[in-house]
XYZ file of C-alpha atoms in Angstrom:
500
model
C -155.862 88.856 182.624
C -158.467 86.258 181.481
C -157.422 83.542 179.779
C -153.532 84.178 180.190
C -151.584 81.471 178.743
C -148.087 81.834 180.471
C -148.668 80.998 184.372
C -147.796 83.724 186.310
C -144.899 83.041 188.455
C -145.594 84.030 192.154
C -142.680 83.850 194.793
C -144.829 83.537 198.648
C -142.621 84.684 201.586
C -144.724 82.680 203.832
C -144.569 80.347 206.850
C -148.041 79.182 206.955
C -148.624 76.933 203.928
C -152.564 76.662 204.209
C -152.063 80.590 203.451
C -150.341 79.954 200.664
C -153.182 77.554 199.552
C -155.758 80.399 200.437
C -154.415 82.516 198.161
C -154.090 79.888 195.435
C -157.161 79.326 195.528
C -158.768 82.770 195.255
C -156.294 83.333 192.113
C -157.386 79.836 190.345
C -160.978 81.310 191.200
C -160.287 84.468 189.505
C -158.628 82.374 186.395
C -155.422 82.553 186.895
C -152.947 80.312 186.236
C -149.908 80.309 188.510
C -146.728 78.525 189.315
C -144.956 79.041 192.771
C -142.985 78.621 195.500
C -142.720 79.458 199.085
C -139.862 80.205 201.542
C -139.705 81.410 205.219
C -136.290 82.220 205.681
C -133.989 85.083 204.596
C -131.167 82.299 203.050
C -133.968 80.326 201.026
C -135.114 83.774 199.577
C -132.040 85.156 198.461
C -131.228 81.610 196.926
C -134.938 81.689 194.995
C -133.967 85.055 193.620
C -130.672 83.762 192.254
C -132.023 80.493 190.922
C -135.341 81.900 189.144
C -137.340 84.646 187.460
C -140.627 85.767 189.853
C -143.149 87.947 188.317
C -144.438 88.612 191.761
C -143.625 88.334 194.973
C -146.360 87.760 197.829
C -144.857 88.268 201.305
C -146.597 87.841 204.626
C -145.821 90.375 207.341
C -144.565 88.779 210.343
C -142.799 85.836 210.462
C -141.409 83.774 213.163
C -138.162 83.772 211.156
C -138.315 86.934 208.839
C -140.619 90.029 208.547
C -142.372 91.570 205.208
C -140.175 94.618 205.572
C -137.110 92.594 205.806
C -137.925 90.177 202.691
C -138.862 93.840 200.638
C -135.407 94.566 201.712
C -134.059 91.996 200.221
C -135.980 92.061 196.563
C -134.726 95.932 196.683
C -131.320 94.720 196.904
C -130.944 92.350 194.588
C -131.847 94.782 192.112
C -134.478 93.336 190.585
C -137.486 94.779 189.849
C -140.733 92.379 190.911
C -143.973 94.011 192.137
C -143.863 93.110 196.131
C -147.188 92.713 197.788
C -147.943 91.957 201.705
C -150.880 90.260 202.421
C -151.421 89.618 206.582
C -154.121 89.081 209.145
C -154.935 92.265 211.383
C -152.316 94.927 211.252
C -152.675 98.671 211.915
C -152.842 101.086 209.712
C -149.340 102.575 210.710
C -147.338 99.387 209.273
C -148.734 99.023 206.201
C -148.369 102.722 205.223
C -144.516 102.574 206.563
C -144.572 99.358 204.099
C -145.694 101.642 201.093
C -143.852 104.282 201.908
C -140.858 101.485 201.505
C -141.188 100.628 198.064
C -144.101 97.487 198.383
C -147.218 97.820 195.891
C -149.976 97.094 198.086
C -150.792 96.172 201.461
C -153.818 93.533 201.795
C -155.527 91.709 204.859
C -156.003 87.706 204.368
C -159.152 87.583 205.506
C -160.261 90.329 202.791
C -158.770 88.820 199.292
C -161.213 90.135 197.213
C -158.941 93.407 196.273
C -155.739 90.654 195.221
C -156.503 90.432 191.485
C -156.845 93.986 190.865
C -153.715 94.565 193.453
C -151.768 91.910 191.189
C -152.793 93.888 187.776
C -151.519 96.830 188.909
C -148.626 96.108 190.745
C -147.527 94.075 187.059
C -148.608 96.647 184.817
C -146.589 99.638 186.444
C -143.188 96.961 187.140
C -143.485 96.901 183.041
C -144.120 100.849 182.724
C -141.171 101.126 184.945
C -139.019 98.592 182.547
C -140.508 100.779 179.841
C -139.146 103.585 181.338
C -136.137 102.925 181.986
C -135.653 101.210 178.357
C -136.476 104.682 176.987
C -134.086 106.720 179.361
C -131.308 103.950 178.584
C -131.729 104.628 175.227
C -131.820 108.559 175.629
C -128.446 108.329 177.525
C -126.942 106.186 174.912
C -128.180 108.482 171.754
C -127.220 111.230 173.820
C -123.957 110.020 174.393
C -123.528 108.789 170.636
C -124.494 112.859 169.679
C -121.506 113.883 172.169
C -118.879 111.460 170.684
C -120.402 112.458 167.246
C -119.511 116.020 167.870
C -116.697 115.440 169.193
C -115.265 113.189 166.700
C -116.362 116.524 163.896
C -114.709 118.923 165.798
C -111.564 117.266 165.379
C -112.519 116.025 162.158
C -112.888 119.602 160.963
C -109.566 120.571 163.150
C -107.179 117.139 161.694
C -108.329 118.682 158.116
C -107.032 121.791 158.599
C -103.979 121.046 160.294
C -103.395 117.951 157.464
C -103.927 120.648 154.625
C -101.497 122.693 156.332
C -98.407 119.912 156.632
C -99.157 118.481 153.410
C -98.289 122.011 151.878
C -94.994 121.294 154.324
C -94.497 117.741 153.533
C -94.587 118.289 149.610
C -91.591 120.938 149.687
C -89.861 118.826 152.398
C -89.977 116.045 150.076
C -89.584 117.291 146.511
C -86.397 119.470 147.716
C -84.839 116.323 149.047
C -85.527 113.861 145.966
C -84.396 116.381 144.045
C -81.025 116.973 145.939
C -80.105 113.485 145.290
C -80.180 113.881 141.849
C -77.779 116.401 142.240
C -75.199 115.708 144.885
C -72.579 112.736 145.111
C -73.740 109.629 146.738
C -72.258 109.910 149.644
C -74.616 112.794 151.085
C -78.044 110.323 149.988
C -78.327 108.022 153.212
C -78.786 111.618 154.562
C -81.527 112.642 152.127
C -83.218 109.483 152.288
C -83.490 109.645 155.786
C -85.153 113.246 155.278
C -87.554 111.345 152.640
C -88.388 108.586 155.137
C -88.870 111.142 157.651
C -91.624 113.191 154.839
C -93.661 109.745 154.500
C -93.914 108.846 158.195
C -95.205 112.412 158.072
C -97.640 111.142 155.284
C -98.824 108.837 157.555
C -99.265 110.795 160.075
C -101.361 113.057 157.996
C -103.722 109.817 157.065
C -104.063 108.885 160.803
C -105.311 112.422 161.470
C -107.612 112.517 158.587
C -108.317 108.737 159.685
C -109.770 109.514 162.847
C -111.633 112.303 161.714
C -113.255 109.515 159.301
C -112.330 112.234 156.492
C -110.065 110.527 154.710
C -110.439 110.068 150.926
C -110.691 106.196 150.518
C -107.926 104.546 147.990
C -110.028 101.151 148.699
C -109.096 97.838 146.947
C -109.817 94.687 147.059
C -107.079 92.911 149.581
C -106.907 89.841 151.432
C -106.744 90.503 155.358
C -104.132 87.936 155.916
C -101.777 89.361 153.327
C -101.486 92.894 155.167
C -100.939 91.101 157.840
C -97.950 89.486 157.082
C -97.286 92.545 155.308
C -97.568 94.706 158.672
C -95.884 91.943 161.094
C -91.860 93.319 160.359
C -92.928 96.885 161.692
C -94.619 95.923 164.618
C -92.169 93.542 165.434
C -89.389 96.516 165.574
C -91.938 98.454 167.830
C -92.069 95.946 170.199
C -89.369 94.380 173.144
C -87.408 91.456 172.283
C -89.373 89.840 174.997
C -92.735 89.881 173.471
C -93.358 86.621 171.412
C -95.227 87.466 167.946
C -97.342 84.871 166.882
C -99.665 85.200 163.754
C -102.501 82.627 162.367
C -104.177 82.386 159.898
C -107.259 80.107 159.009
C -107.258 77.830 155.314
C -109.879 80.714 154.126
C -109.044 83.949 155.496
C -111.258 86.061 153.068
C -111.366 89.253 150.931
C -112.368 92.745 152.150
C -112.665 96.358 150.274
C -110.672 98.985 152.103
C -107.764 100.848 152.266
C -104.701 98.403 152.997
C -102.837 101.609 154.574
C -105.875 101.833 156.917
C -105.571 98.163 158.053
C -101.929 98.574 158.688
C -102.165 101.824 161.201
C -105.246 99.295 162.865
C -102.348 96.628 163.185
C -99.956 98.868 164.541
C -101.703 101.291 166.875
C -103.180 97.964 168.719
C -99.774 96.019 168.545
C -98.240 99.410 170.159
C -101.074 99.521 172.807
C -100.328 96.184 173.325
C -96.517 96.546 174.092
C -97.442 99.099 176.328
C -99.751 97.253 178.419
C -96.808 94.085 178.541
C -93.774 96.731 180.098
C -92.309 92.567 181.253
C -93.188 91.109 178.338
C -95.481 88.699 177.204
C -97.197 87.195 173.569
C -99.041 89.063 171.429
C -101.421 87.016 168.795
C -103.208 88.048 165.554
C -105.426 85.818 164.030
C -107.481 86.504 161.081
C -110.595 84.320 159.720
C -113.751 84.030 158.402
C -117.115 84.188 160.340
C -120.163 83.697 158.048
C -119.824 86.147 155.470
C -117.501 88.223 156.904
C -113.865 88.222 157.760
C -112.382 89.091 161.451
C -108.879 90.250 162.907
C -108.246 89.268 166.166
C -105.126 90.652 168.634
C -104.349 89.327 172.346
C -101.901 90.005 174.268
C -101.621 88.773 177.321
C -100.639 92.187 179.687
C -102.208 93.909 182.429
C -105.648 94.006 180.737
C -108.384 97.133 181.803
C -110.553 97.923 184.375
C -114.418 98.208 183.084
C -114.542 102.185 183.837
C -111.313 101.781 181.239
C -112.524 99.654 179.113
C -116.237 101.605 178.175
C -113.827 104.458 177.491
C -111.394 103.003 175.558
C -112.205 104.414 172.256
C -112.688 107.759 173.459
C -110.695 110.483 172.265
C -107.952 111.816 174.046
C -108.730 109.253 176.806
C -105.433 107.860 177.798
C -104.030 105.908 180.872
C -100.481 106.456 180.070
C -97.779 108.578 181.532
C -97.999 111.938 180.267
C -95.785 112.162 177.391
C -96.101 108.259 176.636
C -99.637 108.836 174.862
C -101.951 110.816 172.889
C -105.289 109.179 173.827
C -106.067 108.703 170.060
C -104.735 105.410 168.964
C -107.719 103.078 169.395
C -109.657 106.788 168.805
C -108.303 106.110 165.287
C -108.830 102.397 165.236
C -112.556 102.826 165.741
C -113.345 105.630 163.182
C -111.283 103.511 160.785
C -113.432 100.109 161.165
C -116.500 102.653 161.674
C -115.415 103.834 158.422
C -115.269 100.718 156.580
C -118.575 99.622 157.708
C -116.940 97.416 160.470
C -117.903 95.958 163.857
C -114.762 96.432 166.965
C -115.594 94.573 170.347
C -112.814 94.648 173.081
C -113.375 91.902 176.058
C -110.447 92.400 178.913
C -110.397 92.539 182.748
C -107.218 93.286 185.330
C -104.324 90.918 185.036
C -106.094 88.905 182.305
C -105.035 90.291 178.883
C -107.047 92.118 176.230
C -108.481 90.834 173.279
C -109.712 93.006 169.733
C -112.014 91.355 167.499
C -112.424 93.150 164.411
C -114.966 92.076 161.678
C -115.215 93.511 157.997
C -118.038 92.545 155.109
C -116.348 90.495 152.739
C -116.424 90.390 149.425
C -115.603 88.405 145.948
C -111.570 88.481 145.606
C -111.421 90.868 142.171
C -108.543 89.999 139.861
C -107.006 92.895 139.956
C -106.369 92.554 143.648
C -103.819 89.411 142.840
C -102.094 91.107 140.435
C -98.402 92.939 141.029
C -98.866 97.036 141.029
C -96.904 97.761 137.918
C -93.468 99.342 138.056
C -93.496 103.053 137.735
C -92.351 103.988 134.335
C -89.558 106.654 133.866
C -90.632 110.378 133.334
C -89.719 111.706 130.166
C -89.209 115.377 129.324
C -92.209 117.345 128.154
C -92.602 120.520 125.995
C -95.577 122.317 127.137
C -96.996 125.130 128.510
C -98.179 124.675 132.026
C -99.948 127.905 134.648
C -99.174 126.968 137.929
C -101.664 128.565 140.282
C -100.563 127.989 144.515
C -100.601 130.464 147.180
C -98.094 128.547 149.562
C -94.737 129.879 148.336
C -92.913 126.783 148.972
C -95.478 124.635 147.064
C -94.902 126.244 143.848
C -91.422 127.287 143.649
C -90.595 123.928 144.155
C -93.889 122.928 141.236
C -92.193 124.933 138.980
C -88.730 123.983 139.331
C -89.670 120.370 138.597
C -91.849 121.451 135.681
C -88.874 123.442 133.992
C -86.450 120.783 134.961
C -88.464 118.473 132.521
C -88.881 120.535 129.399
C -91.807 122.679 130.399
C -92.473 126.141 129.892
C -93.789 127.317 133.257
C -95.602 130.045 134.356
C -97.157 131.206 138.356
C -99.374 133.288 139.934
C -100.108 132.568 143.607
C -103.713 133.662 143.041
C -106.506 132.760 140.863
C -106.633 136.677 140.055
C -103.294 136.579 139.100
C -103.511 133.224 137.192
C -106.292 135.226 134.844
C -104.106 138.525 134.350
C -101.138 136.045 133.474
C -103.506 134.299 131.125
C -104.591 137.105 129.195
C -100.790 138.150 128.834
C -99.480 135.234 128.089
C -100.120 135.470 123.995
C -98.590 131.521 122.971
C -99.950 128.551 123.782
C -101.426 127.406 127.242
C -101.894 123.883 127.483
C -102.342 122.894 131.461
C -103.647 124.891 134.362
C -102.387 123.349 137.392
C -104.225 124.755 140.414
C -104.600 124.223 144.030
C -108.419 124.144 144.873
C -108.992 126.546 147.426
C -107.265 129.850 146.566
C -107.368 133.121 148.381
C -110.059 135.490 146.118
C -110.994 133.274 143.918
C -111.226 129.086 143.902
C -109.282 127.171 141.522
C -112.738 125.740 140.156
C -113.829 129.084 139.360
C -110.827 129.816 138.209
C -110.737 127.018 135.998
C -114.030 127.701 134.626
C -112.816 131.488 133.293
C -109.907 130.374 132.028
C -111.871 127.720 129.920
C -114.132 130.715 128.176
C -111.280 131.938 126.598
C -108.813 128.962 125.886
C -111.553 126.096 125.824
C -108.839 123.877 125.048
C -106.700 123.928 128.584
C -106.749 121.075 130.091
C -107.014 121.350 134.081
C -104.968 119.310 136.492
C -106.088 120.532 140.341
C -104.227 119.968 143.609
C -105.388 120.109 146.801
C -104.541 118.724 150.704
C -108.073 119.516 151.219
C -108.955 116.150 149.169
C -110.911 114.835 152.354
C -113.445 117.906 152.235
C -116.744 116.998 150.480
C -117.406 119.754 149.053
C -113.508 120.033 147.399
C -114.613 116.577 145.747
C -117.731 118.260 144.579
C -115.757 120.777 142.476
C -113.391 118.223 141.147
C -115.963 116.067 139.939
C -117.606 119.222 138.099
C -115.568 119.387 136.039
C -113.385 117.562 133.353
C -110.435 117.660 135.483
C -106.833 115.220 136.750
C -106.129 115.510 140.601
C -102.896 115.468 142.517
C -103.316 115.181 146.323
C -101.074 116.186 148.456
C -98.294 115.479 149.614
C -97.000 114.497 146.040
C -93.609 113.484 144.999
C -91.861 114.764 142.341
C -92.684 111.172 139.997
C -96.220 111.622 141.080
C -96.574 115.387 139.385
C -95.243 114.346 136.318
C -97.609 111.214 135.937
C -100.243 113.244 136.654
């Protein structure tokens, strides 16, 4: 400890200050450089461990005032860990192994210093293996607890993309039956229709959150300005929340440009303006700000209701974790909110205590506005009848009747199989023209890839248009992008298939 440079900071629990000086003195001899203080009473101790940082504390036994045992006490409570050595004049034996056995590093006599340096190595170099220690073990809970959320979050992953593939399948025939009974029946019936068709895309979004929080969902990024989905989003929350909630919405002069899904941003808005109604049941204001902070952009919500506890609030993007009324809450809202920003390479924080509101602070990279981003989406043009040949390969029954019937309905010539082994013996019988093969991607037998790729040795000239509600899946992607081939996710309105 030669030739140390930062004094070491010594804290003496000692009445006698020529002791003090003693000991000074046989540290200054030993080259060390210290800074210190001394108290003798319990109250000027406790306010020296609030006030400073002590590398060491030297503590005399007895005290007319205070004892060695009762100032070790003390360090032990405040929870700080400082090597704690007692140095006294004749003692027996019995004490000072009591005062080991109680947590102190050593136990020296004043009148026999000479063991004080090495006593004041050790006692400093285990505090810092301890701190070392404990640093590792802090970080083994937290990457232990990041592999549990992890797995958890791909469990359900795996589970939302099943279940999504499943009610896409749904949605689509729910959908395309409706749009196409309102081409068909007076006007009168059509609020009725349209209110099945609302009730199809709400489903659609339901499908996104799952896929969402499973961070599985295929990303239709773009270049969009915060602020603008904002304003966008505003109308919907405010119909999800009491009259008695005041909606207030700023945004600074530059409010910045991110990449991400705008559809994403909007279920953030809404799950946290929802979770925010819920936590004002008597009302209250609810605030979204959005901004720039160095080069990235941030979101902020407040509201101003019953804000969490700290055993809520390190939970609070947990899955399933909910503090609602049973029926009133899923536990996946802010589950969703955090894969989402996770997802777009984001940073959430969430500061909140009882009774004092909760505040979300979202922040996103941001990026160069593109042109394209300012532009108006064009206006869908109308679908004009086609004459062509088109193999329509789907196992879901509902899925393809209702494929084909739109097909036909527009001038094409349409045949199905609801198997890739029946798409080939179709194929081969067919003897005109085939000009499309529109298949789902995972078929039972035989994939709609490999399918694809058979049909192309003998009619080299199909072209291939796949479908699929398994879009999210990696390894669907993959197969897609083997091959020269359109893709139509699901759910897809009847428009939609014909563009495609």
């Amino acid at each position: 400890m030669e030739g140390e440079r930062v004094p070491l900071r010594i804290l003496f629990v000692e009445d006698n200050p020529d002791d003090v000086e003693l000991v000074r003195l046989e540290l200054r001899r030993s080259g060390l450089d210290v800074v210190y203080a001394r108290v003798e009473t319990p109250e000027a101790l406790r306010e020296a461990l609030e006030e400073s940082r002590w590398d060491l504390v030297l503590s005399d036994f007895s005290m007319p005032r205070f004892s060695g045992p009762e100032a070790l006490a003390m360090v032990q409570e405040s929870g700080l860990d400082i090597p704690f050595i007692i140095i006294s004049g004749a003692i027996g034996e019995e004490f000072a192994v009591e005062s080991l056995k109680a947590g102190a590093e050593d136990f020296l006599v004043k009148s026999r210093l000479h063991r004080l340096v090495p006593a004041i190595e050790r006692g400093l170099r285990e505090a810092e293996e301890r701190r070392s220690r404990r640093r590792v073990e802090e970080s083994l809970r937290e990457n232990e607890q990041m592999l549990v959320q992890s797995q958890k979050m791909e469990a359900i992953g795996r589970l939302a993309g099943g279940v999504a593939h499943d009610f896409n399948n749904l949605l689509t025939v729910i959908r395309g039956h409706a749009e196409m009974l309102l081409g068909e029946i007076p006007e009168p019936g059509h609020e009725d229709l349209l209110e099945i068709v609302r009730a199809a895309e709400r489903g659609a979004t339901l499908t996104r959150q799952l896929l969402s929080f499973g961070r599985r969902q295929t990303e239709e990024a773009r270049v969009v300005r915060v602020r603008d989905v904002v304003d966008d989003t505003r109308r919907m929350i405010e119909r999800l929340l009491m009259e008695n909630i005041e909606i207030v919405v700023t945004h600074s002069a530059d409010s910045g440009w991110v990449r991400v899904d705008p559809g994403q941003i909007e279920q953030v808005l809404m799950n946290l303006g929802v979770n925010a109604g819920d936590a004002m049941p008597e009302g209250g204001r609810l605030e979204i700000e959005t901004g720039m902070v160095g080069d990235a952009v941030f979101l902020r919500v407040t509201d101003t209701g019953i804000g969490m506890t700290p055993e809520v609030r390190d939970r609070a993007f947990e899955p399933f974790f909910t503090t609602k009324v049973e029926g009133r809450g899923t536990g996946l809202g802010l589950a969703i909110v955090y894969g989402i920003v996770q997802q777009n390479h984001g940073e959430i924080t969430v500061e909140t205590s009882p009774e004092a509101g909760t505040t979300f602070r979202i922040v996103l990279p941001a990026v160069e506005p593109d042109e394209a981003a300012t532009e108006e989406p064009p206006t869908p043009r109308p679908v004009a009848s086609r004459t062509a040949t088109v193999l329509v390969v789907e196992d879901e029954h509902g899925v393809r009747s209702l494929t084909c019937r739109v097909l036909a309905g527009h001038g094409y010539t349409v045949l199905d199989a609801e198997s890739g082994i029946d798409a080939l013996q179709v194929a081969i019988q067919h003897a005109g023209a085939l000009d499309l093969l529109l298949t789902d991607v995972v078929l039972p037998g035989m994939s709609g890839s490999e399918l694809a790729r058979r049909i192309h040795e003998t009619r080299p000239h199909v072209a291939i248009l796949f479908m699929s509600g398994h879009h999210d899946d990696p390894s669907v992607r993959r197969r897609i992008m083997a091959q020269e081939a359109g893709f139509l996710p699901k759910p897809f309105t009847s428009r939609q298939l014909l563009e495609s």
